[in-house]
């Protein structure tokens, strides 16, 4: 029954009929008071995992979030859905914070977002002792680990929570953590026998592409001009790059702004607000931008320079396509970027791990292998399958059968049983007895010198490929020791083929990769007019509400409206993302816009249900009407229900048995927000959809 309540909340509040993969299991664990570590890709629905338990349980859920903008965005989205949510951070005055704390004590708040600094303060600790905390959710949990790519000392202090609030479950969530960081999160937060949930890191809706850094400005301009109606982010390495590129784009007619840490905070906020409210289409930014933005309709992300690690790169490209619709990630790379980033690492105590991650990023950019496969293996989601949808899969990579070479390298690692550092494997393969090799006893194994016919430089390239492809992994916490993976056995014992780059050829890149045309928000043909009208309506209503447009409805929800064209409350509530509150506040306006568009498309045409009325008045049965009009009989019943609601003299009660109406009325009274499909399920699939539709119209008229 508990998970059934969660499903009701999902539909009534958020407007979705079913959970995404993994969400239901996470929510069930949280409702059963279990600690959880949740790994889901950006846009995978992490927030729902703690928002639904917050609404299902008595008390308040405390959410730790690293950025003010992110808190504000999520709280606004919850309020639009009718949820009592607030945030506490340094952007609020003392008086504003006092009002929120007073409401917290009264039990008026279901979700409270706080910064890690606030969570670690003595004053807030005493507040938590005085209220009923049902769950603590720690978003962006990778920030707690010194192995992670975005370590923050204030997160490290959150380890006290489990000690002080033993009976309160903790949910740690992240979209970017390699296996080493995942383990460290659980240790640092002192989670008690945590349930670990790993969703796939794959984002199949994002097309991934990398190109050498040649004529970047011109290529970026062409890329954007081909997508003039779409929003996107260009990440740059330096503040100067952001300003220069934004100026160049504006001079060529692109509405853009720049964003970096050296700007006045008020100017930064203005650019961010202009972007999330669709007043500008493009932001050229340093990596300081984007983490606090939940904007679902970002259609592309460009990296003007090589990122410093794969975790950051993955997180940044994940800011596109959050609504599940097609998106594009374009990366430019060059050795000069690598040198600059490497120099930044020189002064760090974490120099070794930072350089290792930078190397992996460069290998990813230069690789001829499937990019999605490289990303998944990096995060420990071992796979040998190609995605078929990245630039390398679409191109013609120059590869050769390197199975024998791979078997030799894997055999050496297996024989040395977790003692061989990564940098020494090429020396072992070529039979080079250096002092380090001899001291480790690495020269006495059977495979020592087994690859002497290949140069040491080529063996370095082979080892890097084997690591990138997931056949080997590096245990950084043990001193960069090599270890086998689940894919290793497939090569050593199952005869799986390993394809490698040709070692003596420079990797070639096509000048441009043409992607198969897909239906996207900006490429509707006949439907583009309606989509634009709905988008303009969304924008005008968002301006009135003072919230970003995507918080009202995502592009994916608008696209579904265009495809299905709902013309009444029940049809609109069957659209993903339309819950009870959103229907009450915005639904009818969108229905009216759809009806107006349909009538204007052919001014001579009358609504299709009027044809049904004409035939009905001739005394014809629904079956005959369906045959005459050339439509499905279910459509005829829907037309009759609509006509009845509009006051036409149509006797729909004759088609509904009294016991059917009674049963449906009981279901609706218990679950007022149920959709037609949910009512159908509640009747154990015994009462057909068209009878439910007619019954809903009868009950609506009674009220």
XYZ file of C-alpha atoms in Angstrom:
703
model
C 0.000 0.000 0.000
C 2.902 2.363 0.707
C 4.198 2.254 -2.861
C 0.625 2.647 -4.150
C 0.414 5.903 -2.195
C 3.695 6.965 -3.816
C 2.225 6.292 -7.271
C -0.824 8.405 -6.429
C 1.449 11.295 -5.412
C 3.459 10.867 -8.618
C 0.312 11.261 -10.730
C -1.642 13.792 -8.670
C 1.233 16.159 -7.865
C 3.778 15.672 -10.639
C 1.513 14.448 -13.443
C 3.382 11.239 -14.347
C 1.676 7.866 -14.731
C 4.674 5.671 -13.947
C 8.101 5.777 -12.347
C 11.302 5.747 -14.344
C 13.597 2.727 -13.923
C 15.028 2.534 -10.394
C 12.898 5.353 -8.903
C 10.295 3.031 -7.410
C 12.924 0.864 -5.665
C 14.683 3.913 -4.200
C 11.413 5.394 -2.930
C 10.361 2.077 -1.397
C 13.694 1.831 0.454
C 13.365 5.412 1.740
C 9.806 4.787 2.935
C 11.152 1.750 4.798
C 13.712 3.999 6.575
C 16.778 2.594 4.786
C 19.920 4.613 4.046
C 20.451 4.883 0.284
C 23.221 5.761 -2.146
C 21.605 6.713 -5.460
C 23.568 7.024 -8.699
C 21.481 8.345 -11.573
C 22.429 10.345 -14.655
C 21.570 14.040 -14.851
C 17.956 14.247 -15.985
C 17.283 10.736 -14.683
C 14.791 11.866 -12.040
C 16.884 11.918 -8.850
C 14.756 14.622 -7.194
C 11.583 12.525 -7.371
C 13.382 9.888 -5.259
C 13.320 12.110 -2.160
C 10.425 14.441 -3.017
C 7.818 11.667 -3.032
C 8.891 10.153 0.341
C 8.821 13.713 1.710
C 5.150 13.998 0.727
C 4.223 10.458 1.774
C 5.728 10.640 5.281
C 4.733 12.862 8.187
C 7.256 15.553 9.055
C 9.796 17.394 6.902
C 12.550 16.276 4.527
C 15.795 18.277 4.694
C 17.651 18.518 1.379
C 21.310 19.569 1.298
C 22.091 21.330 -1.974
C 25.348 23.104 -2.917
C 24.090 26.126 -4.857
C 21.555 28.859 -4.159
C 20.308 28.883 -7.762
C 19.652 25.135 -7.682
C 17.636 25.426 -4.455
C 15.592 28.321 -5.833
C 14.889 26.440 -9.068
C 13.712 23.264 -7.358
C 11.612 25.081 -4.756
C 9.874 27.133 -7.478
C 9.125 23.942 -9.420
C 7.657 22.291 -6.308
C 5.489 25.314 -5.514
C 4.106 25.339 -9.068
C 3.028 21.734 -8.386
C 1.294 22.810 -5.169
C 3.956 21.487 -2.765
C 4.899 23.376 0.407
C 8.670 23.836 -0.023
C 11.192 26.487 1.047
C 14.938 27.068 1.195
C 17.296 28.546 3.784
C 20.540 30.132 2.640
C 22.529 33.367 2.696
C 20.344 34.987 0.007
C 17.524 35.459 2.552
C 17.357 38.162 5.206
C 17.211 37.211 8.885
C 13.530 38.158 8.970
C 12.735 35.957 5.951
C 14.607 33.054 7.529
C 12.741 33.541 10.826
C 9.373 33.301 9.049
C 10.418 30.044 7.362
C 11.728 28.570 10.632
C 8.447 29.479 12.351
C 6.505 27.687 9.597
C 8.884 24.740 9.962
C 8.042 24.443 13.662
C 4.318 24.555 12.831
C 4.722 21.644 10.403
C 3.742 23.755 7.376
C 6.774 22.782 5.259
C 7.265 19.382 3.614
C 10.645 19.988 1.943
C 13.336 22.363 3.176
C 16.451 22.951 1.056
C 19.586 24.105 2.878
C 23.217 24.757 2.013
C 25.916 22.494 3.535
C 27.120 25.524 5.527
C 23.647 25.961 7.048
C 23.368 22.224 7.742
C 26.682 22.318 9.624
C 25.743 25.330 11.759
C 25.029 24.905 15.467
C 21.811 26.956 15.258
C 20.318 24.740 12.548
C 21.349 21.595 14.421
C 19.136 22.683 17.338
C 16.283 23.485 14.947
C 16.489 19.947 13.537
C 16.256 18.519 17.052
C 12.934 20.338 17.536
C 11.143 19.194 14.364
C 10.119 15.827 12.928
C 12.763 15.135 10.260
C 11.626 12.145 8.179
C 14.523 12.036 5.692
C 17.829 13.793 4.969
C 18.692 13.970 1.267
C 22.215 14.994 0.242
C 22.277 16.075 -3.395
C 25.533 16.255 -5.405
C 26.977 13.825 -2.841
C 30.236 13.393 -4.804
C 31.277 16.749 -3.283
C 31.979 14.910 0.000
C 34.782 12.770 -1.424
C 38.354 13.986 -1.840
C 38.556 11.463 -4.702
C 35.665 13.229 -6.438
C 36.071 15.862 -9.139
C 34.316 18.615 -7.153
C 35.460 18.149 -3.541
C 33.972 20.668 -1.065
C 35.199 20.753 2.559
C 31.759 21.762 3.910
C 30.325 18.515 2.536
C 32.994 16.539 4.399
C 31.559 17.788 7.714
C 28.160 16.208 6.977
C 29.436 12.923 8.375
C 28.106 14.012 11.792
C 24.476 13.634 10.662
C 24.279 9.856 10.994
C 25.813 10.005 14.457
C 23.396 12.663 15.732
C 20.257 11.490 13.883
C 20.603 7.701 13.964
C 16.944 6.970 13.247
C 16.623 9.358 10.292
C 17.378 7.719 6.931
C 19.949 9.455 4.734
C 19.747 9.445 0.949
C 22.938 10.442 -0.894
C 22.468 11.254 -4.581
C 24.924 11.926 -7.394
C 25.125 11.772 -11.170
C 28.915 11.782 -11.422
C 30.930 9.377 -9.315
C 33.391 6.724 -10.427
C 33.527 3.487 -8.351
C 36.219 4.885 -6.023
C 34.150 7.995 -5.250
C 30.967 5.942 -4.814
C 32.574 3.882 -2.065
C 34.039 6.968 -0.388
C 30.623 8.696 -0.231
C 29.158 5.837 1.827
C 32.176 5.847 4.169
C 32.294 9.624 4.693
C 28.550 9.873 5.404
C 28.732 6.833 7.724
C 25.716 5.298 6.023
C 24.292 2.285 7.846
C 24.196 -0.780 5.555
C 23.097 1.451 2.675
C 20.987 0.232 -0.195
C 22.978 1.090 -3.319
C 21.036 1.936 -6.467
C 22.918 2.377 -9.725
C 20.915 3.445 -12.727
C 22.589 3.368 -16.115
C 24.847 6.343 -16.813
C 23.802 6.144 -20.453
C 22.033 9.207 -21.877
C 20.977 7.865 -25.293
C 19.196 11.104 -26.216
C 22.533 13.010 -26.249
C 24.568 12.738 -29.450
C 28.258 12.936 -28.438
C 30.884 14.350 -30.775
C 34.523 15.530 -30.470
C 36.635 17.545 -32.924
C 40.185 18.939 -32.962
C 40.393 22.614 -31.956
C 40.434 24.102 -35.465
C 38.461 27.250 -36.415
C 36.366 26.852 -33.290
C 34.540 30.186 -33.516
C 33.391 29.596 -37.079
C 32.308 26.008 -36.389
C 30.418 27.064 -33.242
C 28.622 29.854 -35.121
C 27.554 27.450 -37.894
C 26.416 24.923 -35.287
C 24.256 27.508 -33.467
C 22.791 29.033 -36.630
C 21.581 25.577 -37.668
C 19.673 25.491 -34.353
C 18.407 29.064 -34.111
C 15.383 28.250 -31.924
C 17.328 26.164 -29.410
C 18.982 27.033 -26.096
C 22.554 25.978 -25.387
C 25.683 26.486 -23.277
C 29.272 26.969 -24.489
C 31.818 26.092 -21.790
C 35.150 27.922 -22.018
C 38.409 27.528 -20.113
C 39.032 31.230 -19.406
C 37.017 34.327 -18.548
C 38.429 36.067 -21.625
C 37.215 33.231 -23.873
C 33.652 33.621 -22.591
C 33.593 37.363 -23.284
C 35.296 37.150 -26.696
C 33.090 34.318 -27.930
C 29.872 35.939 -26.683
C 30.840 39.207 -28.395
C 31.566 37.312 -31.634
C 28.206 35.508 -31.508
C 26.273 38.717 -30.796
C 27.984 40.443 -33.723
C 26.624 37.616 -35.887
C 23.040 37.923 -34.679
C 23.008 35.302 -31.905
C 21.331 36.365 -28.640
C 24.006 35.442 -26.116
C 25.584 36.464 -22.826
C 28.728 35.532 -20.907
C 29.127 34.275 -17.347
C 32.206 33.830 -15.160
C 33.348 34.182 -11.546
C 35.056 37.543 -12.155
C 31.787 39.342 -12.920
C 29.751 41.431 -10.512
C 27.246 39.033 -8.858
C 24.272 41.124 -10.009
C 25.432 40.875 -13.647
C 25.956 37.120 -13.304
C 22.472 36.696 -11.878
C 20.978 38.775 -14.677
C 22.616 36.610 -17.359
C 21.492 33.436 -15.597
C 17.916 34.714 -15.250
C 17.842 35.849 -18.888
C 18.910 32.359 -19.937
C 16.502 30.348 -17.794
C 13.640 32.668 -18.819
C 14.490 32.271 -22.543
C 15.357 35.947 -23.027
C 18.740 34.871 -24.436
C 19.438 31.592 -26.228
C 23.157 31.066 -25.566
C 25.463 31.487 -22.572
C 29.258 31.373 -22.965
C 30.500 30.414 -19.528
C 33.215 28.967 -17.363
C 32.340 25.804 -15.440
C 30.955 28.014 -12.643
C 27.749 28.133 -14.696
C 25.064 25.501 -14.915
C 25.269 23.469 -11.725
C 22.482 25.524 -10.207
C 20.218 25.311 -13.239
C 17.461 22.777 -13.725
C 16.510 24.162 -17.166
C 15.049 21.177 -18.987
C 15.050 22.550 -22.545
C 18.795 23.056 -23.071
C 19.224 21.341 -26.426
C 23.021 21.385 -26.768
C 26.291 21.869 -24.876
C 29.609 22.817 -26.486
C 33.023 22.559 -24.819
C 35.246 25.222 -26.374
C 38.208 23.633 -24.542
C 39.180 20.236 -23.177
C 37.523 19.684 -19.741
C 39.764 18.753 -16.810
C 38.121 15.374 -16.139
C 35.429 13.021 -17.412
C 33.213 13.513 -14.335
C 32.939 17.249 -14.987
C 32.467 16.703 -18.720
C 29.690 14.172 -18.132
C 27.943 16.466 -15.654
C 28.142 19.419 -18.051
C 26.824 17.600 -21.131
C 24.066 16.259 -18.860
C 22.672 19.784 -18.617
C 21.311 19.267 -22.116
C 18.300 17.125 -22.923
C 17.047 16.855 -19.344
C 13.508 16.526 -20.724
C 14.498 13.338 -22.573
C 14.300 14.919 -26.023
C 17.255 14.793 -28.469
C 20.305 16.867 -27.528
C 23.854 17.360 -28.850
C 27.228 17.527 -27.066
C 30.166 18.894 -29.076
C 33.705 18.851 -27.639
C 36.779 20.637 -29.020
C 40.176 19.412 -27.852
C 43.806 20.344 -28.375
C 47.145 19.647 -26.731
C 47.497 23.311 -25.718
C 44.407 22.955 -23.503
C 45.965 19.849 -21.964
C 49.188 21.737 -21.137
C 47.292 24.611 -19.504
C 45.141 22.293 -17.379
C 48.163 20.207 -16.408
C 49.955 23.349 -15.194
C 46.937 24.171 -12.978
C 47.424 20.826 -11.214
C 51.095 21.398 -10.335
C 50.431 23.180 -7.032
C 47.743 20.793 -5.806
C 48.237 18.163 -3.109
C 46.033 15.969 -5.307
C 48.296 16.420 -8.348
C 48.629 12.694 -9.135
C 44.894 11.954 -9.173
C 44.092 15.215 -10.997
C 46.624 14.497 -13.754
C 45.406 10.905 -14.064
C 41.861 12.171 -14.602
C 43.056 14.772 -17.097
C 44.859 12.020 -19.039
C 41.652 9.969 -19.189
C 39.803 13.018 -20.524
C 42.356 13.484 -23.312
C 42.227 9.777 -24.188
C 38.425 10.054 -24.423
C 38.618 13.066 -26.752
C 41.245 11.495 -29.023
C 39.664 8.045 -29.112
C 38.188 6.392 -32.205
C 36.034 4.112 -30.046
C 32.329 4.447 -29.224
C 32.089 7.418 -26.875
C 29.145 6.144 -24.872
C 31.013 2.881 -24.238
C 34.049 4.832 -22.982
C 31.881 6.868 -20.595
C 29.994 3.873 -19.219
C 33.172 1.897 -18.563
C 34.742 4.899 -16.839
C 31.887 4.907 -14.330
C 32.126 1.150 -13.772
C 29.164 0.202 -15.968
C 31.109 -2.429 -17.896
C 30.033 -2.908 -21.502
C 31.507 -4.003 -24.831
C 28.548 -2.756 -26.885
C 28.736 0.241 -29.214
C 25.910 2.789 -29.052
C 25.675 3.330 -32.823
C 24.748 6.981 -32.240
C 27.967 8.947 -31.501
C 30.383 10.532 -33.983
C 32.747 7.540 -33.914
C 29.964 5.001 -34.411
C 28.577 7.106 -37.273
C 32.019 7.588 -38.813
C 34.592 5.084 -40.081
C 37.114 4.558 -37.270
C 40.464 3.014 -38.187
C 40.689 -0.031 -35.887
C 42.489 -3.383 -35.929
C 42.103 -6.703 -34.110
C 44.256 -6.286 -30.989
C 42.962 -9.331 -29.120
C 46.345 -11.091 -28.803
C 48.035 -7.915 -27.537
C 45.217 -7.397 -25.031
C 45.451 -10.998 -23.814
C 49.203 -10.607 -23.196
C 48.678 -7.421 -21.153
C 45.734 -8.810 -19.168
C 47.661 -12.013 -18.460
C 50.557 -10.005 -16.995
C 48.195 -8.071 -14.718
C 46.491 -11.306 -13.631
C 49.809 -13.011 -12.802
C 50.994 -10.061 -10.705
C 47.761 -10.057 -8.672
C 47.266 -6.404 -7.855
C 50.919 -5.390 -7.561
C 51.643 -3.827 -10.976
C 51.535 -0.008 -11.328
C 50.063 1.248 -14.599
C 53.251 2.986 -15.766
C 55.279 -0.257 -15.498
C 53.065 -2.521 -17.628
C 54.598 -1.287 -20.948
C 58.071 -2.068 -19.552
C 56.982 -5.567 -18.490
C 55.538 -6.209 -21.963
C 58.704 -5.062 -23.787
C 61.019 -6.915 -21.367
C 62.699 -3.758 -20.063
C 64.474 -4.631 -16.765
C 64.418 -1.207 -15.116
C 65.213 -0.933 -11.369
C 61.479 -0.566 -10.568
C 60.605 -3.676 -12.572
C 63.333 -5.776 -10.943
C 62.575 -4.466 -7.431
C 58.941 -5.481 -7.807
C 59.827 -8.927 -9.118
C 57.863 -8.189 -12.275
C 60.578 -9.691 -14.519
C 60.067 -13.279 -13.356
C 56.553 -13.842 -14.681
C 55.952 -15.951 -17.786
C 54.634 -13.020 -19.845
C 57.654 -10.762 -19.171
C 58.816 -9.560 -22.604
C 55.851 -11.221 -24.365
C 55.266 -8.027 -26.343
C 58.864 -7.188 -27.242
C 57.925 -6.898 -30.935
C 55.954 -3.717 -30.117
C 57.624 -0.483 -28.970
C 57.258 0.907 -25.449
C 55.424 3.997 -26.756
C 52.914 1.800 -28.569
C 52.410 -0.301 -25.443
C 51.582 2.898 -23.528
C 48.894 3.617 -26.116
C 47.594 0.046 -25.882
C 47.404 0.159 -22.070
C 45.560 3.500 -22.190
C 43.054 2.005 -24.622
C 42.552 -1.104 -22.486
C 41.812 1.109 -19.475
C 39.456 3.385 -21.452
C 37.610 0.389 -22.905
C 37.104 -1.161 -19.468
C 39.364 -4.224 -19.852
C 41.610 -2.863 -17.088
C 40.954 -0.449 -14.240
C 43.316 1.695 -12.169
C 43.120 1.472 -8.370
C 44.261 5.024 -7.593
C 43.792 4.613 -3.835
C 46.371 1.793 -3.913
C 49.000 3.772 -5.810
C 47.658 3.527 -9.387
C 47.795 -0.287 -9.372
C 46.200 -2.069 -12.346
C 43.357 -4.540 -11.771
C 41.155 -6.749 -13.931
C 37.471 -5.996 -14.558
C 34.426 -8.143 -15.410
C 35.290 -7.593 -19.093
C 38.796 -9.038 -18.640
C 37.525 -12.624 -18.307
C 35.587 -12.298 -21.558
C 38.869 -11.623 -23.363
C 41.069 -14.087 -21.455
C 38.685 -17.048 -21.298
C 35.752 -16.462 -23.665
C 37.626 -15.393 -26.783
C 36.022 -11.960 -27.115
C 37.627 -9.758 -29.776
C 39.334 -6.502 -28.763
C 39.500 -3.782 -31.413
C 42.200 -1.117 -30.950
C 43.303 2.074 -32.739
C 45.929 1.546 -35.378
C 49.082 2.476 -33.509
C 51.017 4.074 -36.361
C 48.196 6.248 -37.702
C 47.108 9.670 -36.560
C 43.449 9.614 -35.598
C 41.375 11.207 -38.336
C 38.190 13.130 -37.812
C 35.470 13.843 -40.316
C 34.944 17.587 -40.758
C 31.302 17.213 -39.896
C 29.167 14.339 -38.680
C 25.645 14.328 -40.063
C 23.163 12.938 -37.636
C 19.975 11.244 -38.734
C 17.130 13.729 -38.701
C 14.975 13.406 -35.608
C 11.816 15.105 -34.500
C 12.919 17.733 -32.000
C 11.398 20.801 -30.430
C 12.808 22.945 -33.241
C 12.227 20.637 -36.204
C 8.509 20.033 -36.297
C 7.163 20.262 -39.818
C 3.393 20.611 -39.853
C 3.289 20.737 -36.058
C 5.787 23.551 -35.554
C 3.076 26.218 -35.600
C 1.178 24.660 -32.703
C 4.361 23.994 -30.732
C 5.388 27.645 -31.107
C 1.959 28.846 -29.989
C 2.079 26.637 -26.911
C 5.619 27.798 -26.191
C 4.573 31.459 -26.435
C 1.590 30.809 -24.161
C 3.909 29.095 -21.670
C 6.287 32.048 -21.776
C 3.561 34.667 -21.200
C 2.084 32.691 -18.288
C 5.567 32.168 -16.802
C 6.253 35.913 -16.938
C 2.997 36.529 -15.055
C 3.954 33.906 -12.456
C 7.556 35.126 -12.180
C 9.038 31.665 -12.846
C 11.085 30.166 -15.718
C 8.909 28.791 -18.561
C 10.205 25.205 -18.284
C 8.917 25.028 -14.698
C 5.328 25.297 -15.980
C 5.686 22.569 -18.617
C 8.793 21.034 -20.193
C 9.355 20.962 -23.953
C 8.672 17.221 -23.795
C 5.241 17.889 -22.257
C 4.458 20.510 -24.926
C 5.551 18.054 -27.624
C 3.172 15.436 -26.259
C 0.374 18.022 -26.294
C 1.152 18.731 -29.959
C 1.107 15.035 -30.787
C -2.029 14.082 -28.846
C -3.930 17.416 -28.935
C -5.946 17.092 -25.712
C -9.247 18.994 -25.819
C -10.624 18.431 -22.317
C -9.551 17.934 -18.708
C -9.277 14.144 -18.829
C -7.222 14.055 -21.994
C -4.947 16.812 -20.682
C -4.369 14.990 -17.381
C -3.181 11.973 -19.362
C -0.267 14.062 -20.685
C 3.018 13.374 -18.838
C 3.853 16.267 -16.527
C 0.278 17.538 -16.034
C -0.793 16.972 -12.429
C -3.886 18.242 -10.630
C -2.418 21.597 -9.601
C -1.000 22.328 -13.053
C -4.320 21.450 -14.658
C -6.170 23.787 -12.295
C -3.726 26.657 -12.861
C -2.785 26.324 -16.522
C -4.527 23.376 -18.192
C -7.631 25.039 -19.624
C -5.588 27.823 -21.240
C -3.542 25.236 -23.141
C -6.660 23.292 -24.151
C -8.189 26.520 -25.478
C -5.012 27.290 -27.442
C -5.028 23.812 -29.004
C -8.715 24.123 -29.956
C -8.139 27.592 -31.423
C -5.229 26.284 -33.495
C -7.242 23.334 -34.789
C -10.109 25.592 -35.847
C -7.836 28.190 -37.469
C -5.953 25.543 -39.417
C -9.056 25.084 -41.522
C -11.470 27.948 -40.932
C -14.273 26.167 -42.778
C -13.931 23.107 -40.612
C -16.078 22.547 -37.554
C -14.956 20.461 -34.567
C -14.997 16.775 -35.523
C -17.392 15.930 -32.720
C -20.090 18.039 -34.448
C -20.160 15.470 -37.270
C -20.864 12.843 -34.605
C -23.709 15.004 -33.240
C -25.248 15.319 -36.696
C -25.294 11.532 -37.152
C -26.497 10.973 -33.566
C -29.508 13.231 -34.186
C -30.421 10.955 -37.084
C -30.960 8.202 -34.508
C -27.885 6.196 -35.465
C -26.100 3.951 -32.955
C -22.456 4.581 -31.975
C -21.405 1.565 -34.068
C -23.086 2.933 -37.193
C -21.748 6.458 -36.524
C -18.224 5.031 -36.321
C -18.676 3.221 -39.644
C -20.181 6.285 -41.384
C -17.549 8.719 -40.047
C -14.644 6.323 -40.565
C -13.454 6.582 -36.955
C -12.908 4.203 -34.053
C -15.993 3.548 -31.928
C -14.036 4.646 -28.820
C -13.633 8.050 -30.492
C -17.397 8.245 -31.015
C -18.044 7.655 -27.305
C -15.454 10.331 -26.461
C -17.254 12.748 -28.819
C -20.591 11.976 -27.159
C -19.076 12.650 -23.719
C -17.669 15.981 -24.920
C -21.024 16.962 -26.458
C -22.810 16.075 -23.203
C -20.390 18.271 -21.230
C -21.014 21.134 -23.660
C -24.764 20.981 -22.980
C -25.963 19.204 -26.124
C -29.007 16.936 -25.782
C -27.151 13.644 -25.808
C -28.287 10.708 -23.665
C -25.034 9.063 -22.641
C -26.503 7.438 -19.521
C -28.054 4.732 -21.726
C -24.566 3.363 -22.441
C -23.532 3.043 -18.770
C -24.820 0.353 -16.410
C -25.805 1.674 -12.928
C -23.319 -0.629 -11.140
C -20.521 0.652 -13.414
C -21.308 4.264 -12.583
C -21.461 3.447 -8.855
C -18.098 1.664 -8.871
C -16.397 4.468 -10.812
C -17.900 7.078 -8.476
C -16.428 5.260 -5.455
C -12.990 5.093 -7.094
C -13.069 8.805 -7.967
C -14.150 9.768 -4.450
C -11.210 7.837 -2.986
C -8.751 9.031 -5.642
C -9.941 12.364 -7.087
C -6.831 12.859 -9.248
C -6.895 9.478 -11.025
C -6.525 9.434 -14.806
C -8.698 7.248 -17.052
C -5.962 4.610 -17.178
C -5.621 4.553 -13.387
C -9.403 4.187 -12.968
C -9.300 1.347 -15.514
C -6.594 -0.390 -13.440
C -8.590 0.209 -10.226
C -11.557 -1.671 -11.749
C -9.233 -4.631 -12.331
C -9.566 -3.820 -16.038
C -13.221 -4.883 -15.956
C -14.828 -1.601 -17.075
C -13.785 -0.420 -20.576
C -12.147 2.962 -21.141
C -15.107 4.404 -23.067
C -17.529 3.563 -20.241
C -15.173 5.256 -17.768
C -15.013 8.322 -20.040
C -18.822 8.535 -20.237
C -19.149 7.991 -16.478
C -16.701 10.798 -15.734
C -18.831 13.182 -17.790
C -21.983 12.111 -15.927
C -20.297 12.566 -12.542
C -18.881 15.941 -13.572
C -22.365 17.142 -14.553
C -23.781 16.002 -11.204
C -21.217 18.102 -9.319
